[in-house]
Every structure is written in structure tokens, then in C-alpha cells.
Amino acid sequence: MNIFEKIVNREIPATIVYEDSDTLAFMDIGPVIKGHTLVIPKTCYDPVTETPDEVVAKLMLVAKRIAAAQIKGLGADGVNIIQNNGKAAGQVVPHIHFHVIPRFEGDGHHWNWAAKKYDSPAEMEKLAGQIREGLAG
Ligand code: 5GP
């Protein structure tokens, strides 16, 4: 059983901000910015590509509500909604979750978002073609 299932089952404590029959939102124990909240389904699915569409849709709708609550309740100036899949993408807990992170002007946090360049337009087109093939498959 993963750590989030233990939170769902109340086997370990968590600070819950929202709950309904199939979804839970609770405070991340290691916030990137204070107020950082996680939104999970009570049933474990992982990764997003293996999660039923209706579950992904529900999670996103709850994440949207949490974002609005962070703006209204915390006075956040902005919100990052992030969802990691796989170790290569930085995922640690193998139970689908959305991170909802309140952002404040001057909060000092900077994502390590280093924009790169394609070698040529042809390289970008080649990769786009591979993604289109993936969509068709
Ligand atoms: P991931 O890297 O898998 O996308 O994110 C996992 C998140 O779960 C991390 O931000 C981490 O701080 C949080 N986390 C891990 N263990 C616990 C826990 O026991 N309780 C809570 N509330 N959050 C946790």
C-alpha cells in the first residue's frame, strides 16, 4: 500500500482540506510554497495514461476548486498545477496526484525551466510527426 492510500485509510495523518466520495485534497508535507496542496483519487491509479478519463477529469475539477480557494483564502496571486508521471519526470509517490501550489508576487521561487532550441525546423517537425503517429496509434 502506498503512502497516499494510507492517508486515504487514515492509517497515517494528513491535514485534509477537501474530501468527497472519491477524491481527497490535503496539505503537502514538504511544500514548495506554503499552502501547497495535493489532490488524489481515493482509488490508486498510476500513471495518468493508465487512469480512467473520468477520474482525471474529476481530479482536474477539484484542483481548479483548490486553486480558486488558494486565491480567495490565502490571497495567492497565481497558482501552479503540476502532475508528474514517472521517475524521469520527478514522480516519487506512485498514485496519481495533482500538485496545486499557490504563488505570490516576489515569493522567490523559480522553476528550473531552461528553454532549449531545436537544431532545425526539420527536427521539430520530425518530433511533431512522431507525436501525431502516437495519437493515431
Ligand atoms: P511527486 O514527486 O510524486 O509528484 O510528489 C509527491 C509529493 O508527496 C511530494 O511533494 C511530497 O512532499 C509529498 N508527500 C510525500 N509523503 C507525504 C506524506 O506522508 N504526507 C503528505 N502530506 N505529503 C507527502
mmCIF file of C-alpha atoms and ligand atoms in Angstrom:
data_model
loop_
_atom_site.group_PDB
_atom_site.id
_atom_site.type_symbol
_atom_site.label_atom_id
_atom_site.label_comp_id
_atom_site.label_asym_id
_atom_site.label_seq_id
_atom_site.Cartn_x
_atom_site.Cartn_y
_atom_site.Cartn_z
ATOM 1 C CA MET A 1 0.000 0.000 0.000
ATOM 2 C CA ASN A 2 1.476 3.410 -0.944
ATOM 3 C CA ILE A 3 1.661 6.383 1.404
ATOM 4 C CA PHE A 4 -1.349 8.124 -0.145
ATOM 5 C CA GLU A 5 -3.522 5.014 0.260
ATOM 6 C CA LYS A 6 -2.510 5.040 3.930
ATOM 7 C CA ILE A 7 -3.682 8.660 4.135
ATOM 8 C CA VAL A 8 -6.987 7.706 2.468
ATOM 9 C CA ASN A 9 -7.413 4.866 5.004
ATOM 10 C CA ARG A 10 -6.479 7.190 7.901
ATOM 11 C CA GLU A 11 -3.553 4.922 8.774
ATOM 12 C CA ILE A 12 -1.262 7.945 8.757
ATOM 13 C CA PRO A 13 -2.333 11.511 9.483
ATOM 14 C CA ALA A 14 -2.754 14.280 6.934
ATOM 15 C CA THR A 15 -4.182 17.768 7.034
ATOM 16 C CA ILE A 16 -7.219 17.434 4.806
ATOM 17 C CA VAL A 17 -8.778 20.462 3.117
ATOM 18 C CA TYR A 18 -11.376 18.723 0.898
ATOM 19 C CA GLU A 19 -12.988 15.305 0.700
ATOM 20 C CA ASP A 20 -15.825 13.709 -1.222
ATOM 21 C CA SER A 21 -16.770 10.131 -2.065
ATOM 22 C CA ASP A 22 -13.849 9.539 -4.442
ATOM 23 C CA THR A 23 -11.389 12.416 -4.024
ATOM 24 C CA LEU A 24 -9.154 13.797 -1.281
ATOM 25 C CA ALA A 25 -7.135 17.032 -1.086
ATOM 26 C CA PHE A 26 -4.572 17.521 1.668
ATOM 27 C CA MET A 27 -1.580 19.653 2.531
ATOM 28 C CA ASP A 28 1.762 18.515 1.047
ATOM 29 C CA ILE A 29 4.139 17.698 3.889
ATOM 30 C CA GLY A 30 7.034 19.328 2.005
ATOM 31 C CA PRO A 31 5.542 22.439 0.431
ATOM 32 C CA VAL A 32 7.337 24.136 -2.452
ATOM 33 C CA ILE A 33 5.373 27.183 -1.320
ATOM 34 C CA LYS A 34 3.385 27.150 1.935
ATOM 35 C CA GLY A 35 -0.190 26.143 1.142
ATOM 36 C CA HIS A 36 0.935 23.529 -1.454
ATOM 37 C CA THR A 37 -1.947 21.051 -1.691
ATOM 38 C CA LEU A 38 -2.222 17.567 -3.249
ATOM 39 C CA VAL A 39 -5.362 16.270 -4.968
ATOM 40 C CA ILE A 40 -5.712 12.483 -5.258
ATOM 41 C CA PRO A 41 -8.336 9.888 -6.117
ATOM 42 C CA LYS A 42 -9.163 7.591 -3.198
ATOM 43 C CA THR A 43 -8.531 4.633 -5.505
ATOM 44 C CA CYS A 44 -4.940 4.298 -6.671
ATOM 45 C CA TYR A 45 -4.275 4.786 -10.384
ATOM 46 C CA ASP A 46 -0.915 5.458 -11.958
ATOM 47 C CA PRO A 47 0.340 6.953 -14.234
ATOM 48 C CA VAL A 48 -2.060 9.456 -15.826
ATOM 49 C CA THR A 49 -2.055 7.480 -19.096
ATOM 50 C CA GLU A 50 -3.472 4.463 -17.213
ATOM 51 C CA THR A 51 -6.053 6.479 -15.265
ATOM 52 C CA PRO A 52 -9.700 6.463 -16.444
ATOM 53 C CA ASP A 53 -10.737 9.689 -18.221
ATOM 54 C CA GLU A 54 -13.498 10.430 -15.715
ATOM 55 C CA VAL A 55 -11.040 10.163 -12.809
ATOM 56 C CA VAL A 56 -8.576 12.564 -14.475
ATOM 57 C CA ALA A 57 -11.425 14.965 -15.234
ATOM 58 C CA LYS A 58 -12.663 14.874 -11.634
ATOM 59 C CA LEU A 59 -9.151 15.457 -10.250
ATOM 60 C CA MET A 60 -8.678 18.459 -12.514
ATOM 61 C CA LEU A 61 -12.021 19.925 -11.446
ATOM 62 C CA VAL A 62 -11.108 19.567 -7.766
ATOM 63 C CA ALA A 63 -7.641 21.023 -8.465
ATOM 64 C CA LYS A 64 -9.393 24.007 -10.063
ATOM 65 C CA ARG A 65 -11.514 24.485 -6.920
ATOM 66 C CA ILE A 66 -8.436 24.262 -4.696
ATOM 67 C CA ALA A 67 -6.681 26.837 -6.900
ATOM 68 C CA ALA A 68 -9.639 29.201 -6.533
ATOM 69 C CA ALA A 69 -9.624 28.600 -2.761
ATOM 70 C CA GLN A 70 -5.900 29.402 -2.567
ATOM 71 C CA ILE A 71 -6.533 32.682 -4.382
ATOM 72 C CA LYS A 72 -9.547 33.539 -2.216
ATOM 73 C CA GLY A 73 -8.405 32.051 1.093
ATOM 74 C CA LEU A 74 -4.632 32.580 1.001
ATOM 75 C CA GLY A 75 -4.586 35.678 -1.179
ATOM 76 C CA ALA A 76 -2.442 33.879 -3.781
ATOM 77 C CA ASP A 77 -1.541 35.959 -6.834
ATOM 78 C CA GLY A 78 -1.203 32.871 -9.035
ATOM 79 C CA VAL A 79 -1.251 29.069 -8.893
ATOM 80 C CA ASN A 80 0.834 26.282 -10.462
ATOM 81 C CA ILE A 81 -0.977 22.991 -11.138
ATOM 82 C CA ILE A 82 1.533 20.203 -11.773
ATOM 83 C CA GLN A 83 1.215 16.452 -12.323
ATOM 84 C CA ASN A 84 4.324 14.252 -12.521
ATOM 85 C CA ASN A 85 4.478 10.829 -14.217
ATOM 86 C CA GLY A 86 7.432 8.511 -13.805
ATOM 87 C CA LYS A 87 10.783 8.763 -12.077
ATOM 88 C CA ALA A 88 12.241 10.635 -15.054
ATOM 89 C CA ALA A 89 9.576 13.307 -14.519
ATOM 90 C CA GLY A 90 10.305 13.591 -10.800
ATOM 91 C CA GLN A 91 7.432 11.429 -9.538
ATOM 92 C CA VAL A 92 8.050 9.864 -6.119
ATOM 93 C CA VAL A 93 4.642 8.569 -4.977
ATOM 94 C CA PRO A 94 3.103 6.061 -7.464
ATOM 95 C CA HIS A 95 -0.500 7.218 -7.001
ATOM 96 C CA ILE A 96 -1.785 9.860 -9.414
ATOM 97 C CA HIS A 97 -1.882 13.328 -7.852
ATOM 98 C CA PHE A 98 -2.094 16.945 -8.863
ATOM 99 C CA HIS A 99 0.079 19.461 -7.046
ATOM 100 C CA VAL A 100 -1.759 22.765 -6.529
ATOM 101 C CA ILE A 101 0.814 25.360 -5.499
ATOM 102 C CA PRO A 102 -0.140 28.911 -4.537
ATOM 103 C CA ARG A 103 2.175 31.610 -5.871
ATOM 104 C CA PHE A 104 2.765 35.075 -4.516
ATOM 105 C CA GLU A 105 4.394 38.059 -6.187
ATOM 106 C CA GLY A 106 8.012 38.046 -5.081
ATOM 107 C CA ASP A 107 7.812 34.587 -3.429
ATOM 108 C CA GLY A 108 11.295 33.950 -4.772
ATOM 109 C CA HIS A 109 10.572 30.517 -6.230
ATOM 110 C CA HIS A 110 11.828 29.882 -9.773
ATOM 111 C CA TRP A 111 11.192 26.658 -11.678
ATOM 112 C CA ASN A 112 14.340 25.415 -13.360
ATOM 113 C CA TRP A 113 12.651 25.987 -16.725
ATOM 114 C CA ALA A 114 15.559 26.325 -19.129
ATOM 115 C CA ALA A 115 14.075 26.751 -22.607
ATOM 116 C CA LYS A 116 16.163 24.996 -25.244
ATOM 117 C CA LYS A 117 16.264 25.231 -29.024
ATOM 118 C CA TYR A 118 15.636 22.681 -31.777
ATOM 119 C CA ASP A 119 18.621 22.121 -34.051
ATOM 120 C CA SER A 120 16.405 22.966 -37.048
ATOM 121 C CA PRO A 121 12.729 23.359 -38.056
ATOM 122 C CA ALA A 122 13.054 19.856 -39.538
ATOM 123 C CA GLU A 123 13.919 18.400 -36.138
ATOM 124 C CA MET A 124 10.822 19.990 -34.562
ATOM 125 C CA GLU A 125 8.682 18.713 -37.456
ATOM 126 C CA LYS A 126 10.104 15.194 -37.066
ATOM 127 C CA LEU A 127 9.192 15.092 -33.366
ATOM 128 C CA ALA A 128 5.740 16.521 -34.103
ATOM 129 C CA GLY A 129 5.258 13.727 -36.643
ATOM 130 C CA GLN A 130 6.175 11.114 -34.035
ATOM 131 C CA ILE A 131 3.624 12.578 -31.596
ATOM 132 C CA ARG A 132 0.970 12.619 -34.362
ATOM 133 C CA GLU A 133 1.747 8.948 -35.012
ATOM 134 C CA GLY A 134 1.312 8.301 -31.286
ATOM 135 C CA LEU A 135 -2.085 9.989 -31.394
ATOM 136 C CA ALA A 136 -3.126 7.893 -34.374
ATOM 137 C CA GLY A 137 -1.999 4.638 -32.743
HETATM 138 P P1 5GP B 1 5.646 13.556 -6.630
HETATM 139 O O1 5GP B 1 7.112 13.876 -6.630
HETATM 140 O O2 5GP B 1 5.394 12.070 -6.554
HETATM 141 O O3 5GP B 1 4.913 14.229 -7.755
HETATM 142 O O4 5GP B 1 5.089 14.246 -5.295
HETATM 143 C C1 5GP B 1 4.877 13.580 -4.103
HETATM 144 C C2 5GP B 1 4.558 14.621 -3.048
HETATM 145 O O5 5GP B 1 4.059 13.958 -1.917
HETATM 146 C C3 5GP B 1 5.773 15.432 -2.596
HETATM 147 O O6 5GP B 1 5.538 16.824 -2.842
HETATM 148 C C4 5GP B 1 5.889 15.123 -1.113
HETATM 149 O O7 5GP B 1 6.262 16.241 -0.330
HETATM 150 C C5 5GP B 1 4.501 14.630 -0.764
HETATM 151 N N1 5GP B 1 4.469 13.654 0.300
HETATM 152 C C6 5GP B 1 5.241 12.543 0.412
HETATM 153 N N2 5GP B 1 4.928 11.857 1.526
HETATM 154 C C7 5GP B 1 3.929 12.542 2.125
HETATM 155 C C8 5GP B 1 3.193 12.312 3.335
HETATM 156 O O8 5GP B 1 3.385 11.339 4.069
HETATM 157 N N3 5GP B 1 2.245 13.231 3.651
HETATM 158 C C9 5GP B 1 1.991 14.312 2.855
HETATM 159 N N4 5GP B 1 1.028 15.139 3.258
HETATM 160 N N5 5GP B 1 2.668 14.554 1.715
HETATM 161 C C10 5GP B 1 3.631 13.683 1.349
#
